[in-house]
Amino acid sequence: TASDPAASTSASVKVDKNPLLNESQEKTLEGYGVDVSKLPTSITPGMQACFIEKLGKERAAEIVRGAAPTPVEIFKAKSCLGQ
């Protein structure tokens, strides 16, 4: 009897819980207790302006490029998510 090839590969399939975040960012945020699947999947102009105001233009750009936010940055920027 042959085993189901789909069953053997399904364990290695990674689920992208949020398309805006890379794997490292997802892991970091989850480590801080953030449910990344409940975060916005797009950034509005209001959110972007808020992130820049809270974190600074350079740091906001670093996070957009894939840097993981620190716990303090998460705290500072969490109010931006509803913008």
PDB file of N, CA and C in Angstrom, residues 23 38 67 78:
ATOM      1  N   GLU A  23       7.933  35.907   7.865  1.00  0.00           N
ATOM      2  CA  GLU A  23       7.895  34.847   8.873  1.00  0.00           C
ATOM      3  C   GLU A  23       8.524  35.299  10.195  1.00  0.00           C
ATOM      4  N   LYS A  38      -5.274  38.565  13.135  1.00  0.00           N
ATOM      5  CA  LYS A  38      -6.284  39.597  13.386  1.00  0.00           C
ATOM      6  C   LYS A  38      -5.784  41.005  13.065  1.00  0.00           C
ATOM      7  N   ALA A  67      12.126  44.374   9.186  1.00  0.00           N
ATOM      8  CA  ALA A  67      12.648  44.337  10.552  1.00  0.00           C
ATOM      9  C   ALA A  67      11.514  44.019  11.524  1.00  0.00           C
ATOM     10  N   LYS A  78       0.386  50.453  18.479  1.00  0.00           N
ATOM     11  CA  LYS A  78      -0.851  49.671  18.420  1.00  0.00           C
ATOM     12  C   LYS A  78      -2.075  50.546  18.170  1.00  0.00           C
TER      13      LYS A  78
END
